[in-house]
Structure formats: C-alpha cells, structure tokens
Coordinates of C-alpha atoms in Angstrom, one line a residue:
Chain A
X29 CA 41.1 29.2 18.1
X30 CA 39.6 32.5 17.0
X31 CA 37.7 34.7 18.6
X32 CA 34.7 34.8 16.4
X33 CA 32.2 37.8 18.6
X34 CA 30.8 39.4 21.4
X35 CA 28.3 37.7 23.0
X36 CA 26.4 40.6 21.5
X37 CA 26.5 40.3 18.8
X38 CA 25.1 37.0 18.2
X39 CA 21.8 37.7 20.3
X40 CA 20.0 34.5 20.9
X41 CA 18.0 32.6 17.3
X42 CA 21.3 33.0 15.3
X43 CA 23.7 32.4 14.0
X44 CA 27.3 33.2 12.7
X45 CA 28.8 31.5 9.5
X46 CA 33.4 31.4 10.1
X47 CA 35.3 29.8 8.2
X48 CA 37.1 26.7 9.3
X49 CA 36.8 23.4 8.4
X50 CA 36.4 22.5 3.9
X51 CA 32.8 23.7 4.1
X52 CA 32.8 27.1 7.0
X53 CA 31.4 26.3 11.0
X54 CA 28.1 27.5 11.9
X55 CA 28.0 28.8 15.9
X56 CA 24.7 29.5 17.0
X57 CA 23.4 31.0 20.3
X58 CA 20.4 28.8 20.5
X59 CA 18.1 30.2 23.9
X60 CA 22.0 31.7 24.9
X61 CA 24.2 29.1 25.1
X62 CA 26.3 28.2 21.3
X63 CA 26.9 25.7 19.9
X64 CA 29.5 25.5 17.2
X65 CA 28.1 22.8 13.8
X66 CA 30.3 21.7 10.5
X67 CA 27.6 23.6 7.7
X68 CA 27.7 20.7 5.6
X69 CA 24.9 18.5 5.5
X70 CA 24.7 14.6 5.6
X71 CA 22.3 13.7 3.9
X72 CA 24.3 15.3 0.5
X73 CA 26.3 17.9 1.7
X74 CA 23.9 20.6 1.9
X75 CA 24.8 23.9 3.5
X76 CA 22.8 23.1 6.5
X77 CA 23.3 26.1 8.9
X78 CA 21.9 28.0 6.9
X79 CA 19.0 26.7 6.4
X80 CA 15.9 28.4 9.7
X81 CA 16.1 27.4 12.4
X82 CA 13.0 26.9 14.0
X83 CA 11.2 24.0 15.6
X84 CA 9.8 20.1 14.9
X85 CA 6.3 18.5 15.8
X86 CA 5.3 15.2 17.5
X87 CA 2.4 12.7 17.3
X88 CA 1.4 11.7 20.3
X89 CA -1.6 9.2 17.2
X90 CA -2.8 10.1 13.7
X91 CA -3.7 13.2 13.4
X92 CA -2.5 14.6 16.7
X93 CA 0.5 17.4 15.4
X94 CA 1.9 19.3 18.1
X95 CA 4.8 22.8 18.1
X96 CA 7.8 21.5 20.1
X97 CA 11.3 22.7 20.1
X98 CA 11.3 25.9 19.0
X99 CA 14.3 27.3 17.3
X100 CA 15.9 24.4 18.1
X101 CA 16.5 23.0 15.2
X102 CA 17.9 23.7 12.3
X103 CA 16.5 23.2 8.7
X104 CA 18.7 22.4 6.0
X105 CA 17.9 24.1 3.1
X106 CA 18.7 21.7 0.1
X107 CA 16.2 18.5 1.0
X108 CA 14.4 20.4 4.4
X109 CA 16.6 17.2 6.8
X110 CA 15.9 18.6 10.3
X111 CA 19.1 19.1 13.0
X112 CA 19.4 19.1 16.9
X113 CA 21.6 21.7 16.8
X114 CA 22.4 21.4 20.5
X115 CA 23.1 17.5 19.9
X116 CA 24.9 18.4 15.6
X117 CA 22.3 15.3 15.5
X118 CA 19.4 14.2 12.7
X119 CA 15.7 14.4 13.8
X120 CA 15.0 13.4 10.2
X121 CA 17.4 10.2 9.8
X122 CA 19.1 9.7 13.9
X123 CA 21.7 8.4 12.8
X124 CA 23.6 11.2 11.1
X125 CA 25.6 13.2 13.5
X126 CA 27.4 17.1 11.7
X127 CA 31.0 17.7 13.0
X128 CA 30.9 20.1 16.3
X129 CA 33.3 22.3 17.5
X130 CA 34.0 23.3 20.7
X131 CA 33.2 27.0 21.7
X132 CA 33.9 28.5 24.6
X133 CA 32.7 32.3 25.8
X134 CA 36.0 34.7 27.1
X135 CA 36.6 38.4 27.8
X136 CA 32.6 39.3 26.0
X137 CA 33.9 37.8 22.8
X138 CA 32.8 34.1 21.2
X139 CA 35.7 31.7 21.2
X140 CA 35.5 29.0 18.5
X141 CA 38.5 26.1 18.4
X142 CA 38.3 26.2 14.1
X143 CA 40.8 22.7 14.6
X144 CA 38.8 21.1 17.7
X145 CA 36.1 17.7 17.8
X146 CA 33.5 18.4 20.8
X147 CA 33.1 14.0 21.5
X148 CA 29.6 13.3 22.4
Chain B
X19 CA 9.0 -25.8 6.9
X20 CA 6.3 -27.9 7.5
X21 CA 3.4 -29.0 5.3
X22 CA 1.1 -26.1 5.2
X23 CA 4.0 -23.5 4.1
X24 CA 3.5 -25.8 0.9
X25 CA -0.1 -25.2 0.0
X26 CA -0.6 -23.5 -2.6
X27 CA -3.0 -20.7 -2.2
X28 CA -5.3 -18.9 -5.2
X29 CA -5.6 -15.5 -4.6
X30 CA -7.8 -13.5 -6.5
X31 CA -10.4 -16.3 -8.3
X32 CA -13.4 -14.1 -9.7
X33 CA -16.3 -16.1 -9.9
X34 CA -19.7 -15.0 -12.5
X35 CA -22.9 -15.0 -12.0
X36 CA -23.9 -16.7 -15.3
X37 CA -26.4 -13.9 -16.0
X38 CA -26.7 -10.6 -14.7
X39 CA -29.8 -11.6 -13.8
X40 CA -28.0 -14.2 -11.2
X41 CA -27.5 -11.4 -8.5
X42 CA -31.3 -10.3 -8.8
X43 CA -32.4 -13.5 -7.3
X44 CA -30.5 -12.4 -3.9
X45 CA -32.4 -9.0 -4.2
X46 CA -35.0 -7.4 -2.2
X47 CA -37.7 -5.0 -4.2
X48 CA -37.5 -2.2 -4.7
X49 CA -33.8 -3.3 -6.2
X50 CA -34.5 -6.5 -7.9
X51 CA -37.1 -4.7 -10.5
X52 CA -34.2 -1.6 -11.9
X53 CA -31.8 -1.3 -13.8
X54 CA -28.0 -2.1 -13.1
X55 CA -25.3 -2.0 -15.8
X56 CA -24.6 -5.9 -16.4
X57 CA -20.2 -7.0 -15.4
X58 CA -19.3 -6.7 -19.4
X59 CA -19.4 -3.1 -19.7
X60 CA -16.1 -1.0 -19.6
X61 CA -13.7 0.5 -22.0
X62 CA -10.2 -0.6 -22.8
X63 CA -11.7 -5.7 -23.1
X64 CA -9.2 -7.4 -22.9
X65 CA -7.5 -9.4 -25.8
X66 CA -9.8 -12.7 -25.7
X67 CA -11.5 -10.7 -22.8
X68 CA -11.5 -14.3 -20.6
X69 CA -9.2 -16.8 -20.9
X70 CA -10.7 -19.7 -23.6
X71 CA -10.8 -22.0 -21.8
X72 CA -13.1 -21.0 -19.1
X73 CA -16.0 -19.8 -21.8
X74 CA -18.7 -23.1 -21.0
X75 CA -21.7 -23.9 -22.8
X76 CA -24.1 -21.3 -20.7
X77 CA -23.4 -19.3 -18.3
X78 CA -20.4 -16.2 -18.6
X79 CA -17.3 -17.4 -18.3
X80 CA -16.6 -18.9 -14.6
X81 CA -19.8 -19.4 -13.3
X82 CA -19.8 -23.3 -13.4
X83 CA -17.9 -24.7 -10.3
X84 CA -17.3 -27.9 -12.1
X85 CA -15.3 -25.9 -14.8
X86 CA -13.7 -23.2 -12.5
X87 CA -12.4 -25.9 -9.2
X88 CA -11.3 -28.1 -12.6
X89 CA -9.2 -25.3 -14.1
X90 CA -8.1 -24.6 -11.0
X91 CA -7.9 -27.4 -8.8
X92 CA -7.4 -29.6 -11.6
X93 CA -5.3 -28.0 -14.4
X94 CA -3.2 -25.4 -11.5
X95 CA -3.0 -27.4 -9.4
X96 CA -3.4 -25.2 -6.6
X97 CA -5.0 -26.7 -2.7
X98 CA -7.2 -23.3 -0.9
X99 CA -8.6 -20.3 -3.4
X100 CA -9.7 -17.4 -2.0
X101 CA -13.1 -16.4 -4.2
X102 CA -13.2 -12.2 -5.2
X103 CA -16.0 -11.9 -7.2
X104 CA -15.9 -8.2 -9.7
X105 CA -18.6 -5.2 -9.1
X106 CA -18.6 -4.0 -11.7
X107 CA -21.1 -1.8 -13.8
X108 CA -20.5 2.5 -13.0
X109 CA -23.3 3.2 -10.9
X110 CA -23.8 6.5 -9.1
X111 CA -26.7 5.7 -7.0
X112 CA -25.5 4.8 -3.0
X113 CA -27.7 2.8 -2.3
X114 CA -27.9 0.1 -5.4
X115 CA -24.7 -0.5 -5.1
X116 CA -25.2 -2.1 -1.0
X117 CA -27.8 -3.7 -1.8
X118 CA -25.6 -5.3 -5.0
X119 CA -22.5 -6.0 -2.6
X120 CA -24.9 -7.9 -0.1
X121 CA -26.4 -9.9 -3.2
X122 CA -22.3 -10.7 -5.1
X123 CA -21.5 -11.7 -0.9
X124 CA -25.2 -13.4 -0.4
X125 CA -25.1 -15.9 -3.8
X126 CA -21.0 -16.2 -3.3
X127 CA -21.5 -17.7 0.3
X128 CA -24.7 -20.2 -1.3
X129 CA -23.0 -21.0 -4.6
X130 CA -19.9 -20.7 -3.7
X131 CA -19.2 -20.8 -0.5
X132 CA -22.1 -23.2 0.1
X133 CA -23.2 -25.2 -2.7
X134 CA -20.1 -26.0 -4.2
X135 CA -17.7 -26.2 -1.1
X136 CA -17.4 -29.5 0.1
X137 CA -14.3 -29.5 0.1
X138 CA -13.4 -26.5 2.5
X139 CA -11.2 -24.6 -0.8
X140 CA -13.3 -22.4 -1.1
X141 CA -13.1 -18.6 0.8
X142 CA -15.2 -15.7 0.1
X143 CA -14.0 -11.9 -0.3
X144 CA -16.6 -9.1 1.6
X145 CA -18.1 -6.9 -1.4
X146 CA -18.5 -2.8 0.5
X147 CA -19.0 -0.3 -1.2
X148 CA -16.6 2.7 0.5
X149 CA -18.5 5.1 -0.7
X150 CA -20.6 4.7 1.5
X151 CA -18.9 4.0 4.7
X152 CA -21.3 3.8 7.1
X153 CA -23.2 1.0 4.8
X154 CA -20.0 -0.7 4.6
X155 CA -19.4 -0.8 8.5
X156 CA -22.7 -2.9 8.6
X157 CA -21.9 -4.8 5.5
X158 CA -18.7 -6.2 7.0
X159 CA -20.0 -7.0 10.4
X160 CA -23.5 -9.1 8.2
X161 CA -20.8 -12.0 7.6
X162 CA -18.4 -11.3 11.6
X163 CA -18.0 -14.6 12.3
X164 CA -18.2 -16.4 9.4
X165 CA -15.1 -18.4 9.1
X166 CA -15.6 -18.7 5.2
X167 CA -15.4 -15.1 4.3
X168 CA -11.8 -13.4 4.8
X169 CA -11.4 -10.5 3.4
X170 CA -12.8 -6.9 2.7
X171 CA -13.2 -5.9 -1.6
X172 CA -12.5 -2.2 -2.6
X173 CA -13.1 -1.4 -6.1
X174 CA -9.5 0.5 -7.2
X175 CA -11.4 4.0 -8.3
X176 CA -12.6 6.0 -4.7
X177 CA -14.0 8.9 -4.4
X178 CA -10.5 10.3 -3.0
X179 CA -7.6 8.3 -2.0
X180 CA -8.9 5.4 0.7
X181 CA -5.7 6.7 3.0
X182 CA -8.2 10.1 4.5
X183 CA -10.5 9.7 7.4
X184 CA -13.3 9.5 5.6
X185 CA -13.4 5.9 5.6
X186 CA -10.9 4.8 8.3
X187 CA -14.4 3.2 10.1
X188 CA -14.6 0.5 7.7
X189 CA -10.9 0.5 8.0
X190 CA -11.6 -0.6 11.6
X191 CA -14.2 -1.9 11.0
X192 CA -12.0 -4.8 8.8
X193 CA -9.0 -4.8 11.2
X194 CA -11.1 -5.2 14.0
X195 CA -12.2 -8.6 11.9
X196 CA -8.2 -9.4 11.3
X197 CA -9.3 -9.0 7.1
X198 CA -6.9 -7.6 4.5
X199 CA -8.6 -5.0 2.2
X200 CA -8.0 -5.9 -0.8
X201 CA -8.1 -3.4 -3.8
X202 CA -8.8 -4.5 -7.0
X203 CA -9.7 -2.8 -10.3
X204 CA -13.2 -3.0 -10.9
X205 CA -15.4 -0.9 -13.0
X206 CA -16.3 1.1 -9.8
X207 CA -19.7 1.7 -7.6
X208 CA -20.4 5.3 -8.4
X209 CA -16.7 6.8 -9.3
X210 CA -15.1 6.6 -12.4
X211 CA -12.0 9.1 -13.3
X212 CA -9.6 8.5 -16.2
X213 CA -7.8 4.9 -16.4
X214 CA -4.4 7.3 -16.0
X215 CA -4.0 11.2 -14.4
X216 CA -3.8 12.3 -17.4
X217 CA -6.6 11.3 -19.2
X218 CA -7.7 8.1 -21.3
X219 CA -5.8 5.6 -22.6
X220 CA -6.7 4.5 -26.3
X221 CA -5.8 0.5 -26.0
X222 CA -5.8 -2.2 -23.3
X223 CA -2.3 -2.0 -23.9
X224 CA -1.6 1.1 -21.9
X225 CA -4.7 0.3 -20.3
X226 CA -3.6 -3.1 -18.8
X227 CA 0.2 -2.5 -18.3
X228 CA -0.6 0.8 -16.5
X229 CA -3.0 0.7 -15.0
X230 CA -1.9 -1.4 -11.4
X231 CA 0.2 1.6 -11.0
X232 CA -3.3 4.0 -9.2
X233 CA -2.6 1.4 -6.4
X234 CA 0.7 3.6 -4.9
X235 CA -1.4 6.4 -4.8
X236 CA -3.5 5.2 -1.9
X237 CA -1.0 3.1 -0.2
X238 CA 0.6 6.5 0.4
X239 CA -2.5 8.1 1.3
X240 CA -2.5 5.6 3.6
X241 CA 0.7 5.3 5.3
X242 CA 0.3 9.2 4.9
X243 CA -3.1 9.6 6.8
X244 CA -1.0 7.8 9.2
X245 CA -4.4 5.1 8.7
X246 CA -1.2 2.2 10.0
X247 CA -0.7 3.8 13.3
X248 CA -4.0 3.7 14.2
X249 CA -5.2 0.6 13.3
X250 CA -1.9 -2.6 13.4
X251 CA -4.9 -4.8 12.3
X252 CA -4.4 -2.8 8.9
X253 CA -3.3 -4.9 6.1
X254 CA -3.6 -3.8 1.3
X255 CA -3.9 -6.5 -0.8
X256 CA -3.3 -5.2 -4.1
X257 CA -4.6 -7.2 -6.1
X258 CA -3.3 -6.0 -10.1
X259 CA -0.5 -6.4 -9.6
X260 CA 2.3 -3.0 -10.0
X261 CA 4.9 -5.3 -7.2
X262 CA 7.7 -5.0 -9.6
X263 CA 7.8 -1.1 -9.7
X264 CA 7.1 -0.4 -5.9
X265 CA 9.8 0.1 -4.5
X266 CA 11.1 2.6 -7.3
X267 CA 7.5 4.6 -5.7
X268 CA 8.8 4.1 -2.5
X269 CA 12.2 5.3 -2.6
X270 CA 10.8 8.3 -3.4
X271 CA 8.4 8.2 -0.9
X272 CA 10.6 7.7 1.1
X273 CA 13.6 10.7 -0.3
X274 CA 10.5 13.2 -0.1
X275 CA 8.7 12.1 3.5
X276 CA 11.8 13.3 6.1
X277 CA 11.7 15.9 3.7
X278 CA 8.3 16.8 5.3
X279 CA 8.5 14.6 7.9
X280 CA 7.6 17.1 10.7
X281 CA 4.5 17.9 8.6
X282 CA 2.7 14.4 9.1
X283 CA 4.3 13.8 12.7
X284 CA 2.1 10.3 13.7
X285 CA 4.2 8.4 10.5
X286 CA 6.1 6.8 12.3
X287 CA 8.5 5.1 10.6
X288 CA 10.0 5.6 6.5
X289 CA 7.0 4.6 3.8
X290 CA 8.7 1.1 3.4
X291 CA 8.9 -0.1 6.9
X292 CA 5.3 -0.1 6.8
X293 CA 5.0 -3.0 3.8
X294 CA 5.8 -6.0 5.9
X295 CA 3.1 -5.5 8.2
X296 CA 1.2 -3.5 6.8
X297 CA 0.5 -3.9 2.3
X298 CA 0.8 -7.8 0.0
X299 CA 0.7 -7.3 -4.9
X300 CA -1.0 -10.0 -6.6
X301 CA 1.0 -11.4 -8.7
X302 CA 0.6 -10.2 -12.7
X303 CA 2.1 -12.6 -15.0
X304 CA 2.4 -8.6 -16.7
X305 CA 5.5 -7.7 -15.0
X306 CA 8.7 -8.4 -14.4
X307 CA 12.6 -8.0 -15.9
X308 CA 12.7 -9.8 -19.8
X309 CA 15.3 -11.3 -18.8
X310 CA 14.6 -14.1 -16.5
X311 CA 18.0 -15.0 -14.7
X312 CA 16.8 -11.1 -13.8
X313 CA 13.8 -12.8 -12.1
X314 CA 15.9 -13.0 -8.7
X315 CA 17.1 -10.1 -8.7
X316 CA 14.7 -8.0 -9.3
X317 CA 11.9 -10.1 -6.4
X318 CA 14.7 -9.7 -3.3
X319 CA 14.7 -5.7 -5.5
X320 CA 10.7 -5.9 -4.5
X321 CA 10.5 -7.8 -1.4
X322 CA 8.6 -10.7 -3.3
X323 CA 9.6 -12.8 -0.5
X324 CA 7.5 -11.1 1.8
X325 CA 5.0 -9.1 -0.2
X326 CA 3.7 -11.5 -2.9
X327 CA 0.8 -13.7 -3.7
X328 CA -0.2 -15.9 -6.0
X329 CA -3.0 -14.9 -8.2
X330 CA -4.2 -16.9 -11.3
X331 CA -7.1 -14.0 -12.2
X332 CA -9.2 -17.0 -13.2
X333 CA -11.5 -16.7 -15.3
X334 CA -9.9 -13.4 -17.3
X335 CA -7.7 -13.9 -20.2
X336 CA -4.2 -12.4 -18.1
X337 CA -4.9 -16.6 -16.1
X338 CA -2.2 -18.0 -14.8
X339 CA -0.8 -21.3 -13.5
X340 CA 1.4 -21.2 -11.0
X341 CA 4.0 -21.9 -12.9
X342 CA 3.4 -19.1 -16.1
X343 CA 3.0 -16.4 -12.8
X344 CA 5.7 -17.3 -10.9
X345 CA 9.2 -17.9 -12.6
X346 CA 10.6 -21.0 -12.1
X347 CA 14.1 -19.7 -11.9
X348 CA 13.4 -18.4 -8.2
X349 CA 14.4 -19.8 -5.1
X350 CA 11.8 -22.6 -3.9
X351 CA 11.9 -21.2 -0.5
X352 CA 10.6 -17.7 -2.3
X353 CA 8.5 -19.9 -5.0
X354 CA 7.2 -21.6 -1.7
X355 CA 6.7 -18.4 0.0
X356 CA 4.7 -16.9 -3.8
X357 CA 2.9 -18.9 -4.0
X358 CA 1.2 -20.1 -0.6
X359 CA 2.6 -19.5 2.3
X360 CA 2.2 -15.8 2.3
X361 CA -1.3 -16.0 2.3
X362 CA -2.3 -18.8 4.5
X363 CA -0.1 -16.0 7.0
X364 CA -2.3 -13.0 5.8
X365 CA -5.7 -14.6 5.6
X366 CA -5.2 -17.0 8.0
X367 CA -5.7 -19.5 6.2
X368 CA -3.9 -22.7 8.1
X369 CA -6.1 -24.0 10.7
X370 CA -9.2 -24.3 7.6
X371 CA -6.6 -25.3 5.7
X372 CA -5.8 -27.9 8.1
X373 CA -9.4 -28.8 7.9
X374 CA -9.9 -33.2 6.5
X375 CA -11.7 -32.5 3.4

C-alpha cells in the first residue's frame, strides 16, 4: 500500500505511473474518481497507461458518428486498442480485461494497494 | 442431407454472342449503328484463349447453345447453370454502355433463358453499368420479378471501390430483389486502371495469377463503408477466384480495424464476421496448395465450406469440370457444399430446381 500523490496533484484527466506489478501501474483521475490499472495492454503488451486519455465513437447506422465518453477511454500507444478506464475492459475486444488495483483516498492522499486486486 | 443439396450448380458460364453484331439486333437506334468495342479486345490473351472444345463451327466460343449444353450438362455433369455474359470492351460513353448492358440482358433472356431453356436449367445475370447508378437501378427494376434472373453483375474495374456511397442505390435495389451482386473481371464499362496497383504486367501468367486479388479492395470497401450494415440482404459474389488468399488479407483487415475502430463505428462486427452472410467466391483451377494433402486444411482455413462455389468459367481456357475444380481429397460434405449447396442457397434456386424438367 503506497501513498502516491496528493489528491490535488492528480487532477481530473491525468495519470501517474507508479512502480508495481511487472510493468508498472497507471493511476488515473477520471472525473474525480481514481482508477489504477496495470500498465500492460492485453493485446500485445504495450504500455497502455501511457496512451492518450480520450473518448470514443458510436454509430446509429452507417455513416453516423457521435463522440461519446470523452475523457473516459485510454488508447494503447502501440496498436490503438481502446479501454474503458473505469471498467478496466477493452472496447476493441470486449473479452479482454486489465488488472485493476484498489485505490482510495486517505488524509488527502491517493493510496494504491499495489498487491491487491479489484474483483468485478 | 436432402436431394437438393446434391444438385450441382455451375455459378459462372459465359455465353457469348456469335459476333459483336448479334447484340445490335437488341439495340434501338441510334445505338445500333454506333461503333463499340468487340468482345475479344483486351490485353493479356490467355494461352489458346478458349477451352479447345468450345470452338464451334461458326461464331465465338460459347455462342452455340447445343454445344454449350453438351459440355456443361453432359461432360461437366452439372444440374443447373448461372449464365454470366461479359460486356467487355473499353467504352467511356455511359449512355452507350447502358445500352450494351440492356441489349446483353435482352439477348440473354431471349436466346438463352427462353429459346434454349426448355429444360429450365439456366439462370441469368443482369448486367448493369455501375458507373451510372440511376440507370443501373432502372435496369435492375426492369427485370424485377423475372424468376430467370438471379443476380446482378458488375465489372471488377470501377471508378471507385464498391463500398462507397455513390453505389448504394444500386446495392439497395439488388438487395431488395434478394439478388447477389457478382463482380467479374471484364474489360470494363468505361474505366481501365493498371491491372495491378504497381503498374502493367507484361505476361498473361502474372495477370491471371494476381488480378483476382483486386477483389479484396472492393470487399474491404464494402465492409469499411458499412454497406453490409446498411443492407443486411446485400451479398457479393467474386467470380474469378481469390478465395485461397482471402483469409490472410482479412486477418490484416481485422487487425487494422481493431486499431482504428473509432473511425468507422458503424462497422458493427469484426471484418471476418461479415463473410459468411455477405460474401462468396467462385472456384478457379489456378489456385490452392501444391500438395493435394493440404487441400482440406487450406479449405478449412479459407472457410471454403461456407464461402466457395463451383464455377466452370466455360468457354474460357480456365474451364474446369467439377472434378477438375474441386479436389476429390476434400471431405464429401465440403465438396457437396462447394459444388451446389452453397449456390442453391444464395441464389434461392431450390424452388426452381424442384420444378419438373
């Protein structure tokens, strides 16, 4: 269990990479809630948490395109696979999940349990 | 398995007019008097050009109904045949091209689907000029309800890949009639690009080997533009072969689609997931692994039991009987699907095939 940052230093829409697991852990602030994901893309092992924090698109039919979920999606920098940060789940291949670590806020600090698992 | 699934269907027989001028009888003036390219003018003539036996006493090979029937139904042992005439000849005049398509259809319906079809074993293709969508739709609708016509046919060469929305009215009209769209290499209606993306081949072997790979560009366009999502009944048949390399190309498309999925959110499934519902390929005897023992493995990789349909390509030099086109080393069920069951289903021939003849 590590205190990794003051809450006010990990502002909404940002990520901080910390040591932990085999590949590091990305701690995201998404709309004021904290989520910690393994920095490892289940597709080919890319450093997922270094990717852009972005949104995604949805279509109501051919040639329709709407932007949704702005700031809730991370795109792997290697092959562009998209992940729902809060769910730890891929949008590109929805069977793929990423390990999530427990996060909480204590005394004004963001605290990550780098040994733990979040069970869905 | 019922008896229908044992019927053999030849998905591409190419009847020809005796001469170019035979078509003129089906054209009104001023088109009847207009010069237009003949059927044999194209680069890359094949060795012998035609299947030797198809050269009759007079007229072009494939122009004598009695001789053609003897080869297809006798020597080839097929039960039903889909006729797909070529319109080839470079011709940039859209209006003239429309007239050639219409005349070809009237000629086919009259000479082949009526006068030579007492047995009811021939079915036809509606040739349309995809470069002129409004005229193409009108031509499809002119034949609506005619049970002899079972598909729409377009040239492989096109001004733009076939998924693009320029063409959507045509595909909508074809899907409304439950007609697959056949794509055939055919010296085109008004457009001729390099036969390979890197330029002109010099020799027929290069052309014959790799030209069918151009089908994949149309297929990727149809998937990426959402044509299959828009028209659930739309189906494409790629006539000149190419099923053997389909899957490696599709794997590439799958991988890239995943990476840029957000650009085309209307593509609701993985590219490979569109194949079984929307895509078929015809056989070509110039493809497949060199070792017959590998035929079954590669047919499974290529999903041939679902995607492949036998075609003789009569009277061209690639003509192949069912025995020549479909390896006998394949499991029986797979062979029967390729030789007939897939075609019966996609062309909805079961009802027609059960009619007395």
